[in-house]
Amino acid sequence: MSERVLVKGTEAIGEAAVRAGCRLFFGYPITPQNELPEYMSKRMPEVGGTFLQTESEVATINMVYGAACTGTRVMTSTSSPGFSLMQEGVSYMACAQLPAVLVNVVRGGPGLGDIQPSQGDYWQATKGGGHGDYKLIVLAPSTVQEAVDLTYLAFDLADEYRNPVLIIADGVIGQMMEPVTFPEFRDLNTLPKHESWALTGADGREKHIVVSFDIDPYVLEKMNLELVEKFKRIEAKEKRWEEYKLDDAEIVITAFGTVARIAKSVVEQARREGIKVGLFRPITLWPFPYERLEEIAKGKKLIFDVEMNMGQMLEDVKLAVKDHAPVEYYGRLGGVVPTPDEILQALKSKLGR
Amino acid sequence: MAFEVILKKPESLTQKEFTYCPGCTHGIIHRLVAEVIDELGIREKTIAVAPIGCSVFAYQFFNTDATVAAHGRAPAVATGMKRARPDLYVFTYQGDGDLAAIGTAEIIHAANRGEKITTIFVNNAIYGMTGGQMAPTTLLGMKTTTTPYGRSAENDGYPLHVAEVIKEARGVAFLARTKVNTPQDVVKTKKAIKKAFLAQIKGLGFGMVEVLSTCPTNWGIDPVSALKWLEEHMVPEYPLGVFVDKVGDEQ
């Protein structure tokens, strides 16, 4: 078992990727995620891998596409405006069924926005982002240890489903230092080789083709339906969430990532004041754990959704809760991180206290 | 009496029939690339990266592993492949809309990094697949569907000299501009393509051949006139020649 070490979130994600067997990292500088490519630029040569600083996010995602075509584990990271630039390539990768791990350290938006922590890219992450019918598996860590574990898992999910996996974090997770235990190094010989489809040279076999198109609409529809079937399999198997002090809760806060962390303090504070609050935290933003949240919502006084955006996950929360309980929202925008006090005050005002 | 095969289709082409228009020189260039891959014996270690444009179907014609890149991004896709698998040979096949307009950043930086890939750049001075719009390489005064009065320098700028721009990048190991409108030029183009692959095989850096090509359909003239038009109008604008050659003569 490895020892516990104190590391910064971005570097922890990088080291987890290396241990997961990632030996290729393409990236373009953008704040607040620069420590991750910087870490990789130092680390990749140490493990015989390649780090390449690219000319743009557009080039980056297409390099990721190219590397993924060969069936090799590959990763990039960026922040909001950079992820917007990557969307065309992400859509191509989803259609071509290419595995890769993408990291978006979300910052305040829209537009150039600012570099403070935000959750304003929830819709972009979970509802498409690029063109066409596709989904990304979206993982939202709320601690540095979880960022490590989910990064390690992300490569396996990407390979298993041949789909890009997105890790969505923010400047808080990225900059925070916490003690973590790293997983073991994967033996590179045990990684999936994707021999049935990868582009590795048609050596003694029929040529392989990886494309994201067909001009015949009936063929393209078949490709789409294959994706739909895959997304159903992912929905059935990969939903992840955390439940915190829900056993006797009358009020459920829904929150993900950084806000969920803050919400745990709110739960404690509220309970000290005699308000029975618990937390439901989706870990996979897609697939969203609708069924479990619906179950939990039954008979509750209030579902209180808190986010660092204008209420983006709120739509999924409402879809899950249906009419089992009232749903209210509180959020801060533009990169403002809410304090436990203000969240509790907002909750009390919704309760008429 | 036994028959002897003296001419056959290159192994690096599939049996799929070309979908190009009559008189389009894509077919000739495809065949040259395939012959070079055959002669170098690298078919089973090669990946083709097709572009967006008329040659989007190149992935079906080359008998190698293949993909299609997003518009203009073939050099980035090829970079990702080559960095993942340096033991393989990767080439992009791109038109002038793809490479010289939307894809200028990717081609310049791939060349400048000395990326060990090969690029076949087909310049026919027009967008073919989308129906004959102005390309960056469209000649001044040339009529297209988006320059109905002829390309004007004031409104549309000047024909882009891609090879001359790329030659400034220090990572380039081989760079030439050729044409395919006469048998002699076809032979010369094949030699250039071979060197552009050798630059990669020998690990010297980035190799590219800009091939002046025809588009009778969108130029609105017959195939024979198109070959002549290329000679009379494109060659004066785009001088032929070898711009960079670090490969040398021994092959």
Coordinates of C-alpha atoms in Angstrom, one line a residue:
Chain A
M1 CA 0.0 0.0 0.0
S2 CA 1.4 3.4 -0.9
E3 CA 1.9 6.1 1.7
R4 CA -0.2 9.2 2.1
V5 CA 1.3 12.3 0.5
L6 CA 0.3 15.9 0.4
V7 CA -0.4 17.1 -3.1
K8 CA -2.2 19.8 -5.1
G9 CA -5.3 18.8 -7.0
T10 CA -4.0 19.4 -10.5
E11 CA -0.8 17.5 -9.8
A12 CA -2.7 14.7 -8.1
I13 CA -4.8 14.3 -11.3
G14 CA -1.6 14.2 -13.4
E15 CA 0.1 11.5 -11.2
A16 CA -3.1 9.4 -11.1
A17 CA -3.2 9.5 -14.9
V18 CA 0.5 8.4 -15.1
R19 CA -0.3 5.5 -12.7
A20 CA -3.3 4.6 -14.9
G21 CA -1.0 4.1 -17.8
C22 CA -1.4 7.4 -19.6
R23 CA 1.8 8.1 -21.5
L24 CA 0.6 10.9 -23.8
F25 CA -0.5 14.4 -22.8
F26 CA -1.4 17.2 -25.1
G27 CA -2.2 20.6 -23.7
Y28 CA -2.4 24.4 -24.2
P29 CA -1.9 26.9 -21.4
I30 CA -5.0 28.3 -19.8
T31 CA -5.6 29.4 -16.2
P32 CA -6.5 27.9 -13.7
Q33 CA -5.2 24.4 -14.8
N34 CA -1.6 25.2 -15.8
E35 CA -0.1 23.2 -13.0
L36 CA -1.4 20.0 -14.6
P37 CA 0.4 20.4 -18.0
E38 CA 3.4 21.7 -16.1
Y39 CA 3.5 18.6 -14.0
M40 CA 3.1 16.4 -17.0
S41 CA 5.9 18.1 -18.9
K42 CA 8.2 17.1 -16.1
R43 CA 6.7 13.7 -15.4
M44 CA 6.1 12.2 -18.8
P45 CA 9.8 12.1 -19.8
E46 CA 10.5 10.3 -16.5
V47 CA 8.1 7.5 -17.4
G48 CA 9.0 7.3 -21.1
G49 CA 5.9 9.2 -22.2
T50 CA 5.3 12.3 -24.3
F51 CA 4.2 15.7 -23.3
L52 CA 3.5 18.2 -26.1
Q53 CA 2.5 21.8 -25.7
T54 CA 0.3 22.5 -28.7
E55 CA -0.6 25.6 -30.7
S56 CA -4.2 25.8 -29.6
E57 CA -7.0 23.8 -27.9
V58 CA -8.3 23.0 -31.4
A59 CA -5.0 21.4 -32.3
T60 CA -4.9 19.7 -28.8
I61 CA -8.2 17.9 -29.1
N62 CA -7.3 16.7 -32.6
M63 CA -4.0 15.4 -31.4
V64 CA -5.9 13.5 -28.7
Y65 CA -8.2 12.2 -31.5
G66 CA -5.2 11.0 -33.4
A67 CA -3.5 9.3 -30.5
A68 CA -6.8 7.7 -29.4
C69 CA -7.1 6.3 -33.0
T70 CA -4.1 4.1 -32.2
G71 CA -5.7 2.8 -29.0
T72 CA -3.2 4.5 -26.7
R73 CA -4.2 6.0 -23.4
V74 CA -4.2 9.8 -23.9
M75 CA -5.3 12.8 -21.9
T76 CA -5.7 16.6 -22.1
S77 CA -6.8 19.2 -19.7
T78 CA -8.1 22.8 -20.2
S79 CA -10.4 25.4 -18.7
S80 CA -13.8 26.6 -19.9
P81 CA -13.0 28.8 -23.0
G82 CA -10.5 26.1 -24.0
F83 CA -13.0 23.4 -23.6
S84 CA -15.5 25.3 -25.8
L85 CA -12.8 25.4 -28.5
M86 CA -12.4 21.6 -28.3
Q87 CA -16.1 20.8 -28.7
E88 CA -16.0 19.9 -32.5
G89 CA -13.2 17.4 -31.8
V90 CA -15.0 16.0 -28.8
S91 CA -18.1 15.4 -30.9
Y92 CA -15.9 13.7 -33.6
M93 CA -14.4 11.5 -30.9
A94 CA -17.8 10.5 -29.5
C95 CA -19.0 9.5 -32.9
A96 CA -15.8 7.7 -33.9
Q97 CA -16.0 5.9 -30.4
L98 CA -12.6 7.0 -29.3
P99 CA -11.5 6.6 -25.7
A100 CA -9.7 9.5 -24.0
V101 CA -9.7 11.4 -20.7
L102 CA -10.5 15.1 -20.8
V103 CA -10.2 17.5 -17.8
N104 CA -12.1 20.8 -17.6
V105 CA -11.1 22.9 -14.6
V106 CA -14.1 25.2 -14.9
R107 CA -13.8 28.9 -14.4
G108 CA -16.2 31.8 -14.3
G109 CA -18.1 32.6 -17.5
P110 CA -19.6 33.1 -20.0
G111 CA -17.2 34.6 -22.4
L112 CA -13.7 35.3 -21.2
G113 CA -15.2 35.4 -17.7
D114 CA -12.6 35.1 -15.0
I115 CA -10.3 32.5 -13.5
Q116 CA -12.2 31.9 -10.3
P117 CA -13.9 28.5 -9.5
S118 CA -17.2 28.0 -11.2
Q119 CA -19.7 25.2 -12.2
G120 CA -21.0 27.1 -15.2
D121 CA -20.1 24.4 -17.7
Y122 CA -22.5 21.7 -16.3
W123 CA -24.8 22.1 -19.3
Q124 CA -21.9 22.0 -21.7
A125 CA -20.5 18.9 -20.0
T126 CA -23.7 16.9 -19.6
K127 CA -26.1 18.1 -22.4
G128 CA -23.8 17.9 -25.4
G129 CA -21.4 20.8 -25.8
G130 CA -20.6 19.9 -29.3
H131 CA -23.0 19.1 -32.2
G132 CA -25.1 16.0 -32.6
D133 CA -26.4 13.2 -30.4
Y134 CA -23.8 12.1 -28.0
K135 CA -22.9 11.9 -24.3
L136 CA -19.7 12.1 -22.3
I137 CA -19.2 10.2 -19.1
V138 CA -18.8 13.1 -16.7
L139 CA -17.1 12.6 -13.3
A140 CA -17.1 15.4 -10.7
P141 CA -14.7 14.9 -7.8
S142 CA -15.1 16.9 -4.6
T143 CA -11.8 16.1 -2.8
V144 CA -8.3 15.7 -4.1
Q145 CA -8.4 12.0 -3.2
E146 CA -11.5 11.6 -5.2
A147 CA -9.9 13.4 -8.1
V148 CA -7.1 10.8 -8.0
D149 CA -9.5 7.9 -7.8
L150 CA -11.8 9.2 -10.5
T151 CA -8.9 10.0 -12.9
Y152 CA -7.7 6.4 -12.5
L153 CA -11.2 5.1 -13.1
A154 CA -11.7 7.4 -16.1
F155 CA -9.2 5.7 -18.2
D156 CA -10.8 2.3 -17.6
L157 CA -14.3 3.7 -18.3
A158 CA -13.0 5.3 -21.5
D159 CA -11.5 2.1 -22.7
E160 CA -14.4 -0.1 -21.7
Y161 CA -17.0 2.0 -23.5
R162 CA -14.8 3.5 -26.2
N163 CA -16.1 7.0 -25.2
P164 CA -14.4 10.2 -24.0
V165 CA -14.6 10.7 -20.3
L166 CA -14.7 14.2 -18.8
I167 CA -13.4 15.0 -15.4
I168 CA -15.0 18.3 -14.3
A169 CA -13.3 20.2 -11.5
D170 CA -12.7 23.8 -10.6
G171 CA -10.0 26.0 -9.3
V172 CA -10.7 24.9 -5.7
I173 CA -10.2 21.2 -6.4
G174 CA -7.2 22.1 -8.7
Q175 CA -5.4 24.4 -6.3
M176 CA -6.2 22.7 -2.9
M177 CA -3.6 20.6 -1.2
E178 CA -4.8 17.5 0.6
P179 CA -3.2 14.2 1.7
V180 CA -3.9 11.4 -0.8
T181 CA -3.0 7.8 -1.3
F182 CA -2.1 7.1 -4.9
P183 CA -3.1 3.8 -6.6
E184 CA -0.6 1.3 -7.9
F185 CA 1.1 1.8 -11.3
R186 CA -0.7 -0.1 -14.0
D187 CA 1.4 -2.7 -15.8
L188 CA 1.3 -1.2 -19.4
N189 CA 1.2 -4.7 -20.8
T190 CA -2.2 -5.3 -19.2
L191 CA -3.8 -2.3 -20.8
P192 CA -6.4 -2.9 -23.5
K193 CA -4.9 -2.9 -27.0
H194 CA -8.1 -2.4 -28.9
E195 CA -6.9 -4.8 -31.6
S196 CA -10.3 -5.1 -33.2
W197 CA -10.4 -1.5 -34.4
A198 CA -7.3 0.6 -33.5
L199 CA -5.1 2.1 -36.3
T200 CA -1.8 0.3 -35.9
G201 CA -0.9 -0.5 -39.4
A202 CA -2.7 -3.2 -41.5
D203 CA 0.0 -5.7 -40.7
G204 CA -1.3 -9.1 -41.9
R205 CA -4.9 -8.1 -41.4
E206 CA -7.6 -6.1 -43.2
K207 CA -7.3 -2.3 -43.0
H208 CA -9.0 -0.6 -40.1
I209 CA -11.0 2.6 -40.5
V210 CA -11.9 5.1 -37.7
V211 CA -14.3 7.7 -38.9
S212 CA -17.1 9.9 -37.5
F213 CA -19.3 10.0 -40.6
D214 CA -21.2 8.3 -43.3
I215 CA -22.9 10.2 -46.1
D216 CA -25.8 7.6 -46.2
P217 CA -28.3 8.8 -43.6
Y218 CA -29.5 5.2 -43.0
V219 CA -26.0 4.1 -42.2
L220 CA -25.4 7.2 -40.0
E221 CA -28.6 6.5 -38.2
K222 CA -27.4 3.0 -37.4
M223 CA -24.1 4.4 -36.1
N224 CA -26.2 6.8 -33.9
L225 CA -28.4 4.0 -32.6
E226 CA -25.3 2.0 -31.7
L227 CA -24.2 5.0 -29.6
V228 CA -27.7 5.2 -28.1
E229 CA -27.5 1.6 -27.0
K230 CA -24.0 2.2 -25.5
F231 CA -25.3 5.2 -23.6
K232 CA -28.1 3.1 -22.2
R233 CA -25.6 0.5 -21.0
I234 CA -23.6 3.3 -19.3
E235 CA -26.8 4.7 -17.7
A236 CA -27.6 1.2 -16.3
K237 CA -24.2 0.5 -14.9
E238 CA -22.2 3.6 -14.1
K239 CA -24.3 6.0 -12.0
R240 CA -22.3 7.1 -8.9
W241 CA -23.3 9.3 -6.0
E242 CA -22.7 10.0 -2.3
E243 CA -25.3 10.2 0.4
Y244 CA -24.5 12.1 3.5
K245 CA -26.6 12.1 6.7
L246 CA -29.8 11.3 4.8
D247 CA -31.2 8.7 7.2
D248 CA -33.2 11.2 9.3
A249 CA -33.0 14.2 6.9
E250 CA -36.1 16.3 6.3
I251 CA -34.3 18.6 3.9
V252 CA -31.8 17.4 1.2
I253 CA -29.2 19.6 -0.3
T254 CA -28.2 18.6 -3.8
A255 CA -24.7 19.7 -4.9
F256 CA -21.7 18.5 -6.7
G257 CA -18.0 19.1 -6.7
T258 CA -16.7 22.0 -4.6
V259 CA -20.1 23.1 -3.5
A260 CA -20.9 19.6 -2.2
R261 CA -17.9 20.0 0.1
I262 CA -19.1 23.3 1.4
A263 CA -22.6 21.8 1.8
K264 CA -21.3 19.3 4.2
S265 CA -20.4 22.2 6.6
V266 CA -23.9 23.5 6.0
V267 CA -25.4 20.1 7.0
E268 CA -23.4 20.2 10.3
Q269 CA -24.3 23.8 11.1
A270 CA -28.0 23.3 10.3
R271 CA -28.1 20.2 12.5
R272 CA -26.5 22.1 15.4
E273 CA -29.5 24.5 15.0
G274 CA -31.9 21.6 14.9
I275 CA -32.7 21.5 11.2
K276 CA -32.3 18.0 9.9
V277 CA -30.4 18.4 6.6
G278 CA -28.6 15.8 4.5
L279 CA -26.7 15.9 1.3
F280 CA -27.1 14.1 -2.0
R281 CA -24.0 14.4 -4.2
P282 CA -24.0 13.1 -7.8
I283 CA -20.5 11.9 -8.6
T284 CA -21.4 11.1 -12.2
L285 CA -23.0 14.2 -13.6
W286 CA -23.8 12.0 -16.6
P287 CA -25.2 9.5 -16.2
F288 CA -27.2 11.4 -13.5
P289 CA -28.5 9.3 -10.7
Y290 CA -32.2 10.2 -11.2
E291 CA -33.7 7.1 -9.7
R292 CA -31.9 7.3 -6.4
L293 CA -32.6 11.0 -6.0
E294 CA -36.3 10.4 -6.7
E295 CA -36.4 7.7 -4.0
I296 CA -34.7 10.0 -1.5
A297 CA -36.9 12.9 -2.3
K298 CA -40.1 11.1 -1.3
G299 CA -41.6 12.6 1.8
K300 CA -38.9 15.3 2.2
K301 CA -39.8 18.8 3.2
L302 CA -37.5 20.4 0.7
I303 CA -34.9 19.6 -1.9
F304 CA -32.4 22.5 -1.9
D305 CA -30.1 22.6 -4.9
V306 CA -26.9 24.7 -4.5
E307 CA -24.6 25.4 -7.3
M308 CA -21.9 27.8 -8.6
N309 CA -24.0 28.7 -11.7
M310 CA -27.5 29.9 -12.5
G311 CA -29.1 26.6 -11.7
Q312 CA -27.9 24.1 -14.3
M313 CA -28.0 20.8 -12.4
L314 CA -31.3 22.1 -11.1
E315 CA -33.0 20.9 -14.2
D316 CA -31.8 17.3 -13.6
V317 CA -32.7 17.6 -9.9
K318 CA -36.2 18.6 -10.9
L319 CA -36.4 15.8 -13.5
A320 CA -35.4 13.4 -10.7
V321 CA -37.6 14.7 -7.9
K322 CA -40.7 15.1 -10.0
D323 CA -43.6 16.2 -7.6
H324 CA -42.3 14.2 -4.6
A325 CA -41.0 17.4 -2.9
P326 CA -40.6 21.1 -3.5
V327 CA -37.3 22.1 -5.1
E328 CA -35.6 25.4 -4.4
Y329 CA -32.2 26.7 -5.7
Y330 CA -29.5 28.9 -4.4
G331 CA -26.3 29.8 -6.3
R332 CA -23.5 32.2 -6.9
L333 CA -22.2 33.1 -10.3
G334 CA -19.2 34.5 -12.0
G335 CA -16.7 32.6 -9.9
V336 CA -18.0 33.6 -6.5
V337 CA -17.7 30.7 -4.0
P338 CA -20.6 30.6 -1.5
T339 CA -19.9 30.4 2.2
P340 CA -21.6 27.8 4.5
D341 CA -23.2 30.8 6.3
E342 CA -24.8 32.3 3.3
I343 CA -26.1 28.9 2.1
L344 CA -27.6 28.2 5.5
Q345 CA -29.2 31.7 5.5
A346 CA -30.6 31.1 2.0
L347 CA -32.0 27.7 3.2
K348 CA -33.6 29.2 6.2
S349 CA -35.3 31.9 4.1
K350 CA -36.7 29.3 1.8
L351 CA -38.1 27.6 5.0
G352 CA -39.6 30.9 6.1
R353 CA -37.3 31.1 9.1
Chain B
M1 CA 1.7 -19.2 -73.8
A2 CA 2.0 -17.6 -70.4
F3 CA 0.8 -14.1 -69.7
E4 CA 3.0 -11.7 -67.7
V5 CA 1.6 -8.9 -65.6
I6 CA 3.5 -5.8 -66.6
L7 CA 1.2 -3.1 -65.0
K8 CA -1.1 -3.6 -62.1
K9 CA -2.9 -1.5 -59.5
P10 CA -0.8 -0.7 -56.5
E11 CA -1.4 -2.9 -53.5
S12 CA -1.8 0.4 -51.5
L13 CA -5.0 1.2 -53.3
T14 CA -8.2 -0.7 -52.5
Q15 CA -10.5 -2.0 -55.2
K16 CA -12.9 0.9 -54.6
E17 CA -13.6 3.0 -57.7
F18 CA -12.6 6.6 -57.4
T19 CA -15.5 9.0 -57.0
Y20 CA -13.6 12.0 -58.4
C21 CA -15.0 13.9 -61.4
P22 CA -13.7 13.2 -64.9
G23 CA -10.4 15.0 -65.5
C24 CA -9.7 15.7 -61.8
T25 CA -6.1 14.9 -61.0
H26 CA -6.8 13.5 -57.5
G27 CA -6.8 10.1 -59.1
I28 CA -3.3 10.4 -60.5
I29 CA -2.0 11.8 -57.1
H30 CA -3.7 9.0 -55.2
R31 CA -2.0 6.4 -57.4
L32 CA 1.4 8.1 -57.0
V33 CA 1.1 8.0 -53.3
A34 CA 0.1 4.4 -53.4
E35 CA 3.0 3.4 -55.7
V36 CA 5.4 5.2 -53.4
I37 CA 4.1 3.3 -50.3
D38 CA 4.3 0.0 -52.2
E39 CA 7.9 0.7 -53.3
L40 CA 9.0 1.7 -49.8
G41 CA 7.3 -1.4 -48.5
I42 CA 5.5 0.4 -45.7
R43 CA 1.8 -0.3 -46.5
E44 CA 1.4 -2.4 -43.4
K45 CA 2.9 0.2 -41.1
T46 CA 1.1 3.3 -42.6
I47 CA -1.9 5.3 -41.4
A48 CA -3.6 7.7 -43.9
V49 CA -5.3 10.8 -42.6
A50 CA -8.0 12.1 -45.0
P51 CA -9.3 15.7 -44.8
I52 CA -12.6 17.3 -45.3
G53 CA -13.2 18.2 -49.0
C54 CA -13.3 16.1 -52.2
S55 CA -10.6 13.8 -50.9
V56 CA -12.6 13.0 -47.7
F57 CA -13.1 9.5 -49.3
A58 CA -9.4 9.0 -49.5
Y59 CA -9.7 6.8 -46.4
Q60 CA -11.7 4.3 -48.7
F61 CA -9.2 4.4 -51.5
F62 CA -5.9 3.9 -49.7
N63 CA -5.4 0.3 -48.7
T64 CA -3.9 1.3 -45.3
D65 CA -5.3 2.0 -41.9
A66 CA -7.1 5.3 -42.2
T67 CA -9.1 8.0 -40.5
V68 CA -10.8 11.3 -41.5
A69 CA -9.7 14.4 -39.6
A70 CA -11.9 17.5 -38.9
H71 CA -11.6 20.3 -41.4
G72 CA -8.0 21.5 -41.4
R73 CA -6.9 19.4 -38.5
A74 CA -5.2 16.5 -40.3
P75 CA -1.7 17.6 -39.3
A76 CA -2.8 17.6 -35.6
V77 CA -4.4 14.2 -35.9
A78 CA -1.3 12.9 -37.6
T79 CA 0.8 14.4 -34.8
G80 CA -1.2 12.6 -32.2
M81 CA -0.8 9.3 -34.1
K82 CA 2.9 9.7 -34.7
R83 CA 3.6 10.7 -31.1
A84 CA 1.6 7.7 -29.9
R85 CA 3.2 5.3 -32.4
P86 CA 6.6 6.6 -33.6
D87 CA 7.2 3.2 -35.3
L88 CA 4.4 3.8 -37.8
Y89 CA 4.3 6.1 -40.9
V90 CA 1.6 8.7 -41.0
F91 CA 0.6 10.9 -43.9
T92 CA -2.1 13.5 -44.5
Y93 CA -3.7 14.1 -47.8
Q94 CA -5.3 17.6 -47.9
G95 CA -6.8 20.1 -50.3
D96 CA -6.3 23.9 -50.4
G97 CA -9.5 24.7 -48.5
D98 CA -8.6 22.3 -45.7
L99 CA -4.9 23.0 -45.4
A100 CA -4.5 26.6 -46.6
A101 CA -7.5 28.3 -45.0
I102 CA -9.0 26.7 -41.8
G103 CA -5.9 24.5 -41.2
T104 CA -3.1 27.1 -41.5
A105 CA -2.2 26.9 -37.8
E106 CA -2.0 23.1 -37.7
I107 CA 0.2 22.8 -40.9
I108 CA 2.6 25.6 -39.9
H109 CA 3.1 24.2 -36.4
A110 CA 3.4 20.6 -37.5
A111 CA 6.1 21.8 -40.0
N112 CA 7.8 23.9 -37.4
R113 CA 8.0 21.1 -34.9
G114 CA 9.6 19.0 -37.5
E115 CA 6.8 16.5 -37.0
K116 CA 7.8 13.2 -38.6
I117 CA 4.8 13.0 -40.9
T118 CA 4.2 13.5 -44.6
T119 CA 1.7 15.8 -46.2
I120 CA 0.4 15.7 -49.7
F121 CA -1.1 19.1 -50.4
V122 CA -3.4 19.3 -53.5
N123 CA -3.8 22.8 -54.7
N124 CA -6.5 23.3 -57.4
A125 CA -7.2 26.9 -56.6
I126 CA -10.8 26.2 -55.6
Y127 CA -13.2 24.5 -53.1
G128 CA -14.4 21.5 -54.9
M129 CA -16.6 19.5 -52.6
T130 CA -18.7 22.5 -51.5
G131 CA -19.3 23.6 -55.1
G132 CA -16.6 25.9 -56.4
Q133 CA -16.1 28.7 -53.9
M134 CA -13.0 30.8 -53.6
A135 CA -10.0 29.1 -51.9
P136 CA -7.0 31.0 -50.4
T137 CA -5.2 29.8 -53.5
T138 CA -7.7 31.1 -56.0
L139 CA -6.0 33.3 -58.6
L140 CA -6.6 37.0 -58.9
G141 CA -9.4 37.7 -61.3
M142 CA -10.5 34.0 -61.2
K143 CA -14.3 33.6 -61.1
T144 CA -15.7 31.2 -58.4
T145 CA -19.2 30.9 -56.9
T146 CA -18.2 33.4 -54.2
T147 CA -16.1 35.6 -56.4
P148 CA -18.6 36.1 -59.3
Y149 CA -16.8 39.2 -60.5
G150 CA -13.4 37.5 -60.1
R151 CA -11.1 37.5 -57.1
S152 CA -10.1 41.0 -56.1
A153 CA -7.0 41.7 -54.2
E154 CA -8.7 44.5 -52.4
N155 CA -11.6 42.5 -51.1
D156 CA -10.2 39.0 -51.0
G157 CA -6.5 39.3 -50.6
Y158 CA -3.9 37.4 -52.6
P159 CA -3.4 33.8 -53.6
L160 CA -1.6 32.2 -50.7
H161 CA 1.8 30.7 -51.5
V162 CA 1.8 27.8 -49.1
A163 CA 5.1 26.2 -50.0
E164 CA 6.9 29.5 -49.7
V165 CA 5.3 30.0 -46.2
I166 CA 6.1 26.5 -45.0
K167 CA 9.7 26.6 -46.2
E168 CA 10.5 29.2 -43.5
A169 CA 9.7 26.5 -40.8
R170 CA 13.0 25.0 -39.6
G171 CA 11.5 21.6 -39.0
V172 CA 10.9 20.9 -42.7
A173 CA 13.1 18.2 -44.1
F174 CA 11.6 18.0 -47.6
L175 CA 9.4 20.5 -49.4
A176 CA 8.5 20.7 -53.1
R177 CA 5.9 22.1 -55.5
T178 CA 5.1 20.0 -58.5
K179 CA 2.3 19.6 -61.0
V180 CA 0.6 16.6 -62.7
N181 CA -0.6 17.9 -66.0
T182 CA 2.1 16.2 -68.2
P183 CA 3.6 12.6 -68.0
Q184 CA 7.0 14.1 -67.2
D185 CA 5.5 16.1 -64.3
V186 CA 3.7 13.0 -63.0
V187 CA 7.1 11.2 -62.8
K188 CA 8.7 14.2 -61.1
T189 CA 5.8 14.4 -58.6
K190 CA 6.2 10.8 -57.7
K191 CA 9.9 11.4 -57.0
A192 CA 9.0 14.3 -54.8
I193 CA 6.4 12.3 -52.9
K194 CA 8.9 9.5 -52.3
K195 CA 11.3 12.0 -50.8
A196 CA 8.6 13.5 -48.6
F197 CA 8.0 9.9 -47.2
L198 CA 11.8 9.3 -47.0
A199 CA 12.1 12.4 -44.8
Q200 CA 9.8 10.7 -42.4
I201 CA 11.2 7.2 -42.7
K202 CA 14.8 8.6 -42.1
G203 CA 13.5 10.6 -39.1
L204 CA 14.7 13.9 -40.6
G205 CA 11.5 15.8 -40.1
F206 CA 8.4 17.1 -41.8
G207 CA 7.9 16.3 -45.5
M208 CA 5.4 18.0 -47.9
V209 CA 4.6 18.1 -51.6
E210 CA 2.3 20.8 -52.9
V211 CA 0.8 19.4 -56.1
L212 CA -0.8 21.8 -58.6
S213 CA -4.0 20.0 -59.6
T214 CA -7.1 20.5 -61.8
C215 CA -10.8 20.9 -61.1
P216 CA -12.5 21.0 -64.5
T217 CA -16.0 20.7 -63.0
N218 CA -15.7 23.9 -60.9
W219 CA -13.4 25.7 -63.3
G220 CA -16.1 25.1 -65.9
I221 CA -13.8 23.8 -68.6
D222 CA -13.2 20.4 -70.1
P223 CA -10.4 18.1 -68.7
V224 CA -7.9 18.8 -71.5
S225 CA -8.4 22.5 -71.3
A226 CA -7.9 22.2 -67.6
L227 CA -4.5 20.7 -68.0
K228 CA -3.6 23.6 -70.2
W229 CA -5.2 26.2 -67.9
L230 CA -3.1 24.9 -65.0
E231 CA 0.1 25.4 -67.1
E232 CA -0.8 28.9 -68.3
H233 CA -2.3 30.3 -65.2
M234 CA -1.3 28.4 -62.1
V235 CA 2.3 27.8 -62.8
P236 CA 3.2 31.5 -63.2
E237 CA 1.5 32.2 -59.8
Y238 CA 2.9 29.1 -58.1
P239 CA 6.5 28.5 -59.3
L240 CA 7.6 24.8 -59.2
G241 CA 10.6 23.6 -57.5
V242 CA 12.2 21.9 -54.5
F243 CA 12.3 24.4 -51.6
V244 CA 13.9 22.1 -49.0
D245 CA 15.7 18.8 -49.4
K246 CA 17.5 17.3 -46.5
V247 CA 16.9 13.8 -47.8
G248 CA 19.6 14.0 -50.5
D249 CA 20.0 11.8 -53.6
E250 CA 20.7 8.4 -52.3
Q251 CA 17.3 6.6 -52.0

